[in-house]
XYZ file of C-alpha atoms in Angstrom:
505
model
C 39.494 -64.551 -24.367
C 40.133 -64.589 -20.798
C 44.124 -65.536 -20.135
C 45.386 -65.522 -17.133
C 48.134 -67.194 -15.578
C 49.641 -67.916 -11.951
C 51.843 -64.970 -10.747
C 53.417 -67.156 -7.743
C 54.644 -69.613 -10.219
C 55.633 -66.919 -12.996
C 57.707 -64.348 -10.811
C 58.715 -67.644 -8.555
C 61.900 -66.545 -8.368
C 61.508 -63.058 -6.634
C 60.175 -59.704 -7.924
C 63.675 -58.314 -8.551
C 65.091 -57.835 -11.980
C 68.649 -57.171 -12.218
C 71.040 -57.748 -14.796
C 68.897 -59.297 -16.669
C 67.363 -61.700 -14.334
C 65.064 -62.192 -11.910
C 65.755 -62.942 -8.063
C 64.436 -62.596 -4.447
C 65.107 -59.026 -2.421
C 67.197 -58.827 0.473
C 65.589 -56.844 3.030
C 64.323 -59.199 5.043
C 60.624 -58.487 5.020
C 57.934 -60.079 3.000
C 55.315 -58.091 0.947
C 51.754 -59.497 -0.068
C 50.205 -57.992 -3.099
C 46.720 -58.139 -2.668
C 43.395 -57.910 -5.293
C 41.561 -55.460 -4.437
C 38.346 -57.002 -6.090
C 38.737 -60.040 -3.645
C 40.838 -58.854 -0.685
C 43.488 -62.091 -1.260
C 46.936 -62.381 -0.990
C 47.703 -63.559 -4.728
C 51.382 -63.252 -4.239
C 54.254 -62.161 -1.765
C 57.665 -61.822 -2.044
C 61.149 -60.276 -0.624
C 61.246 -56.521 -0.586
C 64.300 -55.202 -2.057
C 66.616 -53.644 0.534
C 69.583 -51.258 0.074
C 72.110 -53.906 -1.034
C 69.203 -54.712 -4.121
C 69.283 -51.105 -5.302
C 73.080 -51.218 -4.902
C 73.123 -54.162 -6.915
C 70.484 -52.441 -9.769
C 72.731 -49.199 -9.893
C 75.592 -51.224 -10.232
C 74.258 -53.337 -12.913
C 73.099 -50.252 -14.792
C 76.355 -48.272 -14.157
C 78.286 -50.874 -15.924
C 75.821 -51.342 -18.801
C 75.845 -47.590 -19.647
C 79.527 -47.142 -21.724
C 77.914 -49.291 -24.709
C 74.291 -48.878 -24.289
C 74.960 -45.390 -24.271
C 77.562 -45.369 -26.660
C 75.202 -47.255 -29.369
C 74.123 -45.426 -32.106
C 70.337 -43.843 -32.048
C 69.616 -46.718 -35.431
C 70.790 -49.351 -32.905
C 68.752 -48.319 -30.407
C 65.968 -47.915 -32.584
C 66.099 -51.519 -33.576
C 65.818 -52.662 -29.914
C 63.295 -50.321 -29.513
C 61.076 -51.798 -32.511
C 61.689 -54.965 -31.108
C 60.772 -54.272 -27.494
C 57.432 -52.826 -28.653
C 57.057 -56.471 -31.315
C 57.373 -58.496 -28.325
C 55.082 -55.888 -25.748
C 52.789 -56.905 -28.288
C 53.113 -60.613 -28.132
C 52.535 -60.363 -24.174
C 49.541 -58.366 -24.090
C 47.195 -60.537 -22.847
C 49.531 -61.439 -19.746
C 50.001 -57.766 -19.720
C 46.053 -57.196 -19.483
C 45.643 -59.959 -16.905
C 48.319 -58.677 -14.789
C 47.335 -54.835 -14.594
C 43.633 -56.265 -13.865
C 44.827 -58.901 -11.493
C 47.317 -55.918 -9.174
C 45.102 -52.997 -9.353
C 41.713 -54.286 -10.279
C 41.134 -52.353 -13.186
C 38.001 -53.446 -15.511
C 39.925 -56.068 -18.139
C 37.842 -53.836 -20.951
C 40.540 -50.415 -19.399
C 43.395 -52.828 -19.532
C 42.845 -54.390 -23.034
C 41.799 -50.686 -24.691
C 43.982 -48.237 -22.854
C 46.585 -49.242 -20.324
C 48.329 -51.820 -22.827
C 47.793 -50.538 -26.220
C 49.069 -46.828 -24.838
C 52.030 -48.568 -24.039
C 52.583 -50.342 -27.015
C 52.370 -46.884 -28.922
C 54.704 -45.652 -26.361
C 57.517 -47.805 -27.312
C 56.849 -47.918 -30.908
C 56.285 -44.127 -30.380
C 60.293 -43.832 -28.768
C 61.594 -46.781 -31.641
C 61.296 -43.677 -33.624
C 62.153 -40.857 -31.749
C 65.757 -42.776 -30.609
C 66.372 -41.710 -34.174
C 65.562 -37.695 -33.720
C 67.828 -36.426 -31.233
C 68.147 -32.752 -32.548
C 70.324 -29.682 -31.288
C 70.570 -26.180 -32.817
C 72.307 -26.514 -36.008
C 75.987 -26.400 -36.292
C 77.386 -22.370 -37.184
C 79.377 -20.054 -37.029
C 78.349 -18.114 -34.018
C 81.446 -16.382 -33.281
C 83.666 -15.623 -36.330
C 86.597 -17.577 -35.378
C 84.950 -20.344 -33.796
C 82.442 -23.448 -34.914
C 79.422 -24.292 -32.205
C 78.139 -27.743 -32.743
C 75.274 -29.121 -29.786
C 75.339 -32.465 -28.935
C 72.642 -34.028 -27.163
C 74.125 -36.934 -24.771
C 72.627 -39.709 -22.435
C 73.187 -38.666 -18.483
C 73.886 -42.078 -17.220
C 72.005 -44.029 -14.899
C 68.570 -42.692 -14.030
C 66.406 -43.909 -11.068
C 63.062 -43.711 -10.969
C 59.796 -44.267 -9.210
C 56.559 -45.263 -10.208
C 53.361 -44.985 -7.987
C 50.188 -47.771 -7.935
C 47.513 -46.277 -10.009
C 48.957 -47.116 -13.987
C 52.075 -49.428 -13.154
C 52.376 -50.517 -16.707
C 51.990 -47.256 -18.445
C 54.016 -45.269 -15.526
C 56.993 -47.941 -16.228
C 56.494 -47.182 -20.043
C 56.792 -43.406 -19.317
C 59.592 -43.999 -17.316
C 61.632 -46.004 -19.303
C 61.473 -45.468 -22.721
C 62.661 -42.137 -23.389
C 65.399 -42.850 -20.755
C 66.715 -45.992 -22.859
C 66.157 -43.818 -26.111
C 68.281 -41.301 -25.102
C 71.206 -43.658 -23.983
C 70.696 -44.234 -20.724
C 70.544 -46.410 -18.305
C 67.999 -47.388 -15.445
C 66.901 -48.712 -12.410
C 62.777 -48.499 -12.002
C 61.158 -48.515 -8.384
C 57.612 -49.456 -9.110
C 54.997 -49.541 -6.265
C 55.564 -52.596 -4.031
C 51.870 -53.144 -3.977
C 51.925 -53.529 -7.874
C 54.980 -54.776 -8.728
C 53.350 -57.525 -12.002
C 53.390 -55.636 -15.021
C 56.975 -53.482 -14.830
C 58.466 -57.330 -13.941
C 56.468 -58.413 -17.104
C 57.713 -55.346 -19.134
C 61.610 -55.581 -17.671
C 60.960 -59.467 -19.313
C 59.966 -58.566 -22.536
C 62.498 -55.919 -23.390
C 64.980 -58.531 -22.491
C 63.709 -61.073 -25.020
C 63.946 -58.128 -27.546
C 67.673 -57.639 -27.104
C 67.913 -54.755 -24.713
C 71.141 -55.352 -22.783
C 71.713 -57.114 -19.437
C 71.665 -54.027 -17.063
C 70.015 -51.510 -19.042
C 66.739 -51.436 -17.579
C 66.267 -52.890 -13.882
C 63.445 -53.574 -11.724
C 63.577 -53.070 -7.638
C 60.573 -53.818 -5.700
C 60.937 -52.425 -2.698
C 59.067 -49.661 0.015
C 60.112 -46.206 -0.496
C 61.538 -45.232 3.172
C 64.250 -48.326 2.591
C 64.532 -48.904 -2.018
C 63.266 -45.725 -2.760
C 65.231 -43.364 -0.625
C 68.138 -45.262 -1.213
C 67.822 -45.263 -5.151
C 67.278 -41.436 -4.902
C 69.932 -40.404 -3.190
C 72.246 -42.646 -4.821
C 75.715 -41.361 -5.728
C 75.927 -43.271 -9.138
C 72.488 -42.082 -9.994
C 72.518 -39.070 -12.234
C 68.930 -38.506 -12.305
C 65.454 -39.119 -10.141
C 62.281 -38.964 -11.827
C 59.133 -39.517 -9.429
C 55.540 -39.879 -9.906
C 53.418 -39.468 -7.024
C 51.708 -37.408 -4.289
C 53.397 -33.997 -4.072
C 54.116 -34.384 -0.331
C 56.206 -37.777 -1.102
C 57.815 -35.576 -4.360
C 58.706 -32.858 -1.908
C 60.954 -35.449 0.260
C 62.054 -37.382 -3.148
C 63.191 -33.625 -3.773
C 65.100 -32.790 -0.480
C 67.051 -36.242 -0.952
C 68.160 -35.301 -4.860
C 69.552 -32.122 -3.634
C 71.959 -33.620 -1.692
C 73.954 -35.401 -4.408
C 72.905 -32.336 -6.914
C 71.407 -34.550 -9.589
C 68.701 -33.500 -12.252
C 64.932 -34.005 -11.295
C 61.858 -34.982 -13.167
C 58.559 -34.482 -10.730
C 55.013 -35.594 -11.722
C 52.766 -34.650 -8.698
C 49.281 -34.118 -7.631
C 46.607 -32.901 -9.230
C 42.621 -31.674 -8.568
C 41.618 -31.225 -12.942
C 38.670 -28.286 -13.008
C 36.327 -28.716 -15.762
C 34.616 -25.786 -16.574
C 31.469 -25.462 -18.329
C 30.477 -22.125 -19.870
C 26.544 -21.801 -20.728
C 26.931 -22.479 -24.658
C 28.099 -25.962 -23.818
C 26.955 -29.147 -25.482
C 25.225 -29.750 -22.091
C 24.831 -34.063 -23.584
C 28.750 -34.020 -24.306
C 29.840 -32.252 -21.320
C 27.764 -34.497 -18.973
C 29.455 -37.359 -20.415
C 32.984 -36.207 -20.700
C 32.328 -35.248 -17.041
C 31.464 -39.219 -15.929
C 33.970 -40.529 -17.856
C 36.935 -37.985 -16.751
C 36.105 -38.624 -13.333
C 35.921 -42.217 -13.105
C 38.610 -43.305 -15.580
C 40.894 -46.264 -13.247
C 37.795 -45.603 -10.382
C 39.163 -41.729 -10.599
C 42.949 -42.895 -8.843
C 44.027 -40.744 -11.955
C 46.275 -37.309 -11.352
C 44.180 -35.693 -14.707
C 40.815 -37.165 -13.781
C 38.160 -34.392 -13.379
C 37.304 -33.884 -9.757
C 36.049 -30.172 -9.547
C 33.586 -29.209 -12.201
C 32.353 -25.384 -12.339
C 29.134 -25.248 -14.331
C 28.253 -21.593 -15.469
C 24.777 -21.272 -13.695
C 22.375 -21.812 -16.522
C 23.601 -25.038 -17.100
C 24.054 -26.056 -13.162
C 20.888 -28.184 -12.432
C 20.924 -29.925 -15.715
C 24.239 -30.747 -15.451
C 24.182 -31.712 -11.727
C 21.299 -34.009 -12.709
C 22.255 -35.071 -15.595
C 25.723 -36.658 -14.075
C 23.585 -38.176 -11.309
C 21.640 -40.082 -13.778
C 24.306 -41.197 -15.658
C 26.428 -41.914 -12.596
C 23.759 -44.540 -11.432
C 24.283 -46.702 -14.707
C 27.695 -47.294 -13.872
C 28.272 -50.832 -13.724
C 30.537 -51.891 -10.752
C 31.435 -55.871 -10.810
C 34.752 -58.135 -10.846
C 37.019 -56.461 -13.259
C 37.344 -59.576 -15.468
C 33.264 -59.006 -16.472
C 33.982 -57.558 -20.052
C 31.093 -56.013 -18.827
C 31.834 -54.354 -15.858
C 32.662 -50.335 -15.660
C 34.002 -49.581 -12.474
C 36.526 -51.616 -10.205
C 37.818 -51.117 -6.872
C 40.388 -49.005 -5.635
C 43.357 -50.319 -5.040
C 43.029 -51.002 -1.333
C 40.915 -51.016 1.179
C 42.738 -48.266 2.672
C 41.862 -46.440 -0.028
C 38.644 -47.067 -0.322
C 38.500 -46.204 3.089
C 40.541 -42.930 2.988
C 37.871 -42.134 -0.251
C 34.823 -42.233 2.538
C 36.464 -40.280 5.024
C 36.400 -37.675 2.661
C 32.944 -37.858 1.565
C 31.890 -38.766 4.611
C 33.445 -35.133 6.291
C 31.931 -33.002 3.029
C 28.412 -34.664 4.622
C 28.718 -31.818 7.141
C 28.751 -28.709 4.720
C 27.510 -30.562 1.491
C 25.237 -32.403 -0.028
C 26.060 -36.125 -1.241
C 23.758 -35.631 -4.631
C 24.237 -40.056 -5.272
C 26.711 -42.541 -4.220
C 29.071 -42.247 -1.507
C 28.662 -45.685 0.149
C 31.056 -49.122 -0.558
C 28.609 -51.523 -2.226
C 27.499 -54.678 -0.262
C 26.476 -57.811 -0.844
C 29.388 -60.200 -3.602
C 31.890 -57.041 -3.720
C 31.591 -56.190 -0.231
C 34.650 -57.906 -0.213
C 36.489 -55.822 -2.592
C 37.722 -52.372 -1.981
C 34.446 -51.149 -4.162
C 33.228 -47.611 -3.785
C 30.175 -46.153 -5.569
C 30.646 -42.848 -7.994
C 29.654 -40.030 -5.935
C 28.769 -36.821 -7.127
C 29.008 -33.804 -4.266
C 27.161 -30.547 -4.583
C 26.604 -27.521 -2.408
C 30.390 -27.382 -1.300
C 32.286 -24.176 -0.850
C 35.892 -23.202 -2.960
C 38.048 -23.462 0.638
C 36.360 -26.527 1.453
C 38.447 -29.746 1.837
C 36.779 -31.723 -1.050
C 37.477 -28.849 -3.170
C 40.889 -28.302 -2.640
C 42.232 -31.764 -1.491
C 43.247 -34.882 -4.096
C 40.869 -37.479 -3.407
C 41.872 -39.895 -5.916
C 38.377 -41.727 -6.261
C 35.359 -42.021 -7.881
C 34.359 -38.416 -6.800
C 32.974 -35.411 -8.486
C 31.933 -32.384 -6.893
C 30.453 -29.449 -8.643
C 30.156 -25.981 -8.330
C 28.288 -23.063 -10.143
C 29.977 -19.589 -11.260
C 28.289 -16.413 -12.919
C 30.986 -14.960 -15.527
C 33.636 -16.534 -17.410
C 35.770 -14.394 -15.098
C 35.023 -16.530 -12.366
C 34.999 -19.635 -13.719
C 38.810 -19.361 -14.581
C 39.449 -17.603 -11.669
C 37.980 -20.557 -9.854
C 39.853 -23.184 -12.346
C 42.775 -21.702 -11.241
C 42.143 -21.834 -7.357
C 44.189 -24.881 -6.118
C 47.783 -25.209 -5.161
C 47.873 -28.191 -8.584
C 48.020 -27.222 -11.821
C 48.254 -30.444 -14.057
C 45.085 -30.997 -16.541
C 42.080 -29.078 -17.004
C 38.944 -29.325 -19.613
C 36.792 -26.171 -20.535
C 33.931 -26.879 -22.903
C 31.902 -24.125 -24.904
C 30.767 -24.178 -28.477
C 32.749 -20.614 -28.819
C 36.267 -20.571 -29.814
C 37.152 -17.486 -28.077
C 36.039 -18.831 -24.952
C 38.089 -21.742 -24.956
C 40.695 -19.859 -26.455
C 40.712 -17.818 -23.293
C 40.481 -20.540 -20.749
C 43.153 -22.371 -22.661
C 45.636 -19.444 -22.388
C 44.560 -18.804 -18.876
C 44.269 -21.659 -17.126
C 47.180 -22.494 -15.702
C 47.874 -26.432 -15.919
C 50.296 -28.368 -18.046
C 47.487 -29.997 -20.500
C 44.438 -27.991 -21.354
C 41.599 -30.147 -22.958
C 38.711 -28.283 -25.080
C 35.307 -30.154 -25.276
C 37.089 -33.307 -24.274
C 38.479 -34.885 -20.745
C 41.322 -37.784 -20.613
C 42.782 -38.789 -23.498
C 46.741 -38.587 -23.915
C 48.668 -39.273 -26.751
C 52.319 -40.522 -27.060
C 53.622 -37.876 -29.110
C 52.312 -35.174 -26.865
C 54.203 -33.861 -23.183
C 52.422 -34.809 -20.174
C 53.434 -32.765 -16.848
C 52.321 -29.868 -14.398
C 52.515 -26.504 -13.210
C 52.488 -25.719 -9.530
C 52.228 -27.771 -6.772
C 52.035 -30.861 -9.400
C 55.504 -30.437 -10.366
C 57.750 -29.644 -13.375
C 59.005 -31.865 -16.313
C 57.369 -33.807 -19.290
C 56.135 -37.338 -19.796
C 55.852 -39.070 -23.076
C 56.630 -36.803 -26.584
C 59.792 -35.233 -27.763
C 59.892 -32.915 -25.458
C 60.738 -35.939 -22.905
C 64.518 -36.010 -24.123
C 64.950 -32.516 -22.378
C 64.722 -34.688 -19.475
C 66.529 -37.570 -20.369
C 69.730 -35.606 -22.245
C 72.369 -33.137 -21.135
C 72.612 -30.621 -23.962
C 76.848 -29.780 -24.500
C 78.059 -27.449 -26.707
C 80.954 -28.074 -28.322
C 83.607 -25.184 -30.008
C 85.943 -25.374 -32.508
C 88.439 -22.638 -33.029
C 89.218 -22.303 -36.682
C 91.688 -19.675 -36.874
C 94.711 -21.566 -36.165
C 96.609 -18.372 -34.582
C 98.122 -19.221 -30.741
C 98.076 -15.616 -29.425
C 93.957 -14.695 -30.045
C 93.581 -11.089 -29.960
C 91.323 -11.636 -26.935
C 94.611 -12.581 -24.272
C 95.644 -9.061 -24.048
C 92.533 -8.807 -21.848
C 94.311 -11.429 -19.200
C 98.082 -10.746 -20.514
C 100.260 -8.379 -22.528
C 99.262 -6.128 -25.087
C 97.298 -5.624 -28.425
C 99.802 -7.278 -30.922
């Protein structure tokens, strides 16, 4: 069933949550959040200014003592809870995500909202499973115990392209852990971490322990990173932004999470299941209109397989439904601006001079001429060094290349400054046993593109930055590991003074 609701009178009064409620920013300037699908202003409000984020870190400083003294079972509760009443709001949840970044409603209802669900349900448990190495006797006279602690107030941003999901990944193992936090999501697509801030609040989190500050990045952002009460940054975006959001953290020395670029290859040896690979390749590149740091954008086809592929994708690319992203029916939405659309065409539009445009590469006209609509586009003919090649597009674009051994297809794989998600596809295990081990990215898919799962680690290599997302492995972000000694001899003069004072007794 379609639900919707009106955002001006739901987030009526500002698109600020902190401590626990909401209220207007302070900056002085007025953002409109746009659809994309229509071009209209559905909403503007008061950007959050440095006396907001002062205000959020505040709020979340003073929450921290019994948030992150509460034990992991306590926090567990709140987390069970939190993901009970994500539950109860995901139809508002579906409508928002649709409504900010025009996703298709059918992505919303089956994968942005449901994978965060599972996220929190996934962290309800994991709040509970905070291990260290086991307690011993590592010296003889002494007892090593490893405690795993919360760092305090973390501050983190959150870029356009999965606002619900990136607030999710931000959040959750933060709060799990102990922590506090104040969440900068993109000011363009502020709905759904508002909506998310709301609900954890009707499931009992504490006033302060998760905040909301909509703001730009030069003014909110920079401020919240290079905050003196903030312990800890972690960023998801464009590695030239993460690059700055690094030189900031450096100057108060606080921990740093990065999630950055990335340009996925997806290489297909000659034994492929040519059907499954041309599939996985349409849907890995256009998953959220391809604004997606794992999508597949750079496919190397081993050159038996090359025209067959290249045609097959073509074919399949041109029954790609575009429409208005509440059409259960529709496939593809819009980007997320105009500007984006338009920054998508300059690209394509520049690889027209050394390439070949094999189908798309046009904005639609006629009803979503309107929108910021952009037709998949499949490139061919383009060299390695090239600029489509090497660059992050983030759109609906594919462009393939052939390669003769397997040597050069993973040597080729490997050829970018990103190193974030990959996909190789054969029917032999050795093969994608190789290209598994040699590839160099942080997630390695076999005969598959996309999916993610909450109990595995998302994050890069390279240029595309360092730290996991999601899993277990998350709370080596989110925790300071301290080891703790016990002596157990009970003698005052240890044999091991003489080496600062006296002699052997």
């Amino acid at each position: 069933m379609d639900h919707r609701f009106d955002v001006t009178e739901r987030f009526a009064e500002g698109a600020q949550f902190i401590a626990g409620s909401l209220r207007a920013g302070s900056s002085g300037r007025t953002q409109d959040v746009v659809d994309p699908a229509t071009g209209e202003t559905v909403y503007s409000y008061e950007l959050a200014g440095t006396a907001d984020v002062d205000a959020a870190v505040d709020a979340a400083r003073q929450a921290f003592p019994e948030w992150g003294g509460a034990t992991p079972g306590e926090r567990s509760d709140t987390l069970h809870r939190f993901a009970a009443a994500l539950t109860e709001d995901a139809a508002d949840l579906a409508y928002a995500e649709s409504l900010n970044c025009g996703k298709p409603i059918k992505l919303s209802n089956e994968f942005d909202v449901p994978g965060s669900i599972d996220n929190a349900a996934f962290f309800a448990g994991a709040a509970r499973h905070l291990e260290g190495k086991a307690a011993g006797e590592y010296s003889a006279d002494h007892t090593s115990v490893i405690r795993r602690e919360p760092i305090g107030v973390v501050g983190s941003i959150a870029p356009w392209n999965y606002p619900l999901q990136m607030a999710a990944w931000k959040v959750l193992p933060a709060i799990a852990a102990g922590n506090t936090i104040v969440l900068k999501p993109a000011e363009i697509t502020p709905f759904t971490s508002l909506l998310f801030a709301q609900a954890a609040q009707r499931a009992g989190l504490p006033d302060g322990v998760l905040n909301i500050v909509s703001g730009a990045g030069r003014d909110a952002g920079e401020r919240l990173v290079g905050h003196p009460s903030v312990a800890m940054t972690s960023f998801t975006g464009s590695t030239a932004v993460g690059k700055r959001v690094a030189e900031i953290a450096t100057g108060t020395v606080k921990r740093l999470h990065l999630e950055l670029g990335g340009k996925a290859p997806f290489v297909v040896f000659d034994d492929a299941d040519l059907e499954a690979a041309v599939h996985g390749a349409v849907a890995g590149s256009l998953i959220n209109t391809g604004q997606d740091c794992t999508a597949a954008t750079r496919a190397y086809v081993q050159r038996p397989l090359y025209d067959a592929f290249v045609s097959g994708v073509a074919d399949l690319m041109a029954t790609v439904r575009l429409g208005d992203p509440f059409d259960p029916s529709t496939d593809l939405g819009p980007l997320i601006s105009h500007a984006q659309r338009d920054r998508v065409a300059g690209f394509v539009d520049r690889a027209r001079g050394y390439a070949t445009v094999v189908t798309g590469g046009e904005a639609p006209g006629g009803a979503l001429a309107k929108g910021a609509y952009y037709r998949p586009t499949l490139i061919a003919g383009a060299a390695q060094d090239s600029e489509i090649v090497q660059s992050e597009i983030f759109g609906p674009v594919l462009v393939v290349l052939p390669f003769d051994s397997d040597d050069e297809g993973i040597a080729l794989a490997n050829d970018t400054p990103y190193g974030l998600a990959a996909s190789a596809w054969s029917r032999d295990v050795y093969r994608t046993g190789r290209a598994a081990r040699e590839i160099n990215a942080g997630c390695v898919w076999v005969n598959d593109h996309i999916p993610i799962l909450s109990e595995m680690p998302h994050g890069g290599a390279k240029a595309s930055g360092y730290g996991k997302d999601m899993s277990a492995y998350s709370f080596e972000e989110y925790t300071q590991v301290k080891h703790v000694m016990y002596d157990n001899t009970a003698v005052a003069r240890k044999d091991w003074h003489r080496t600062i004072f006296g002699d052997r007794p």
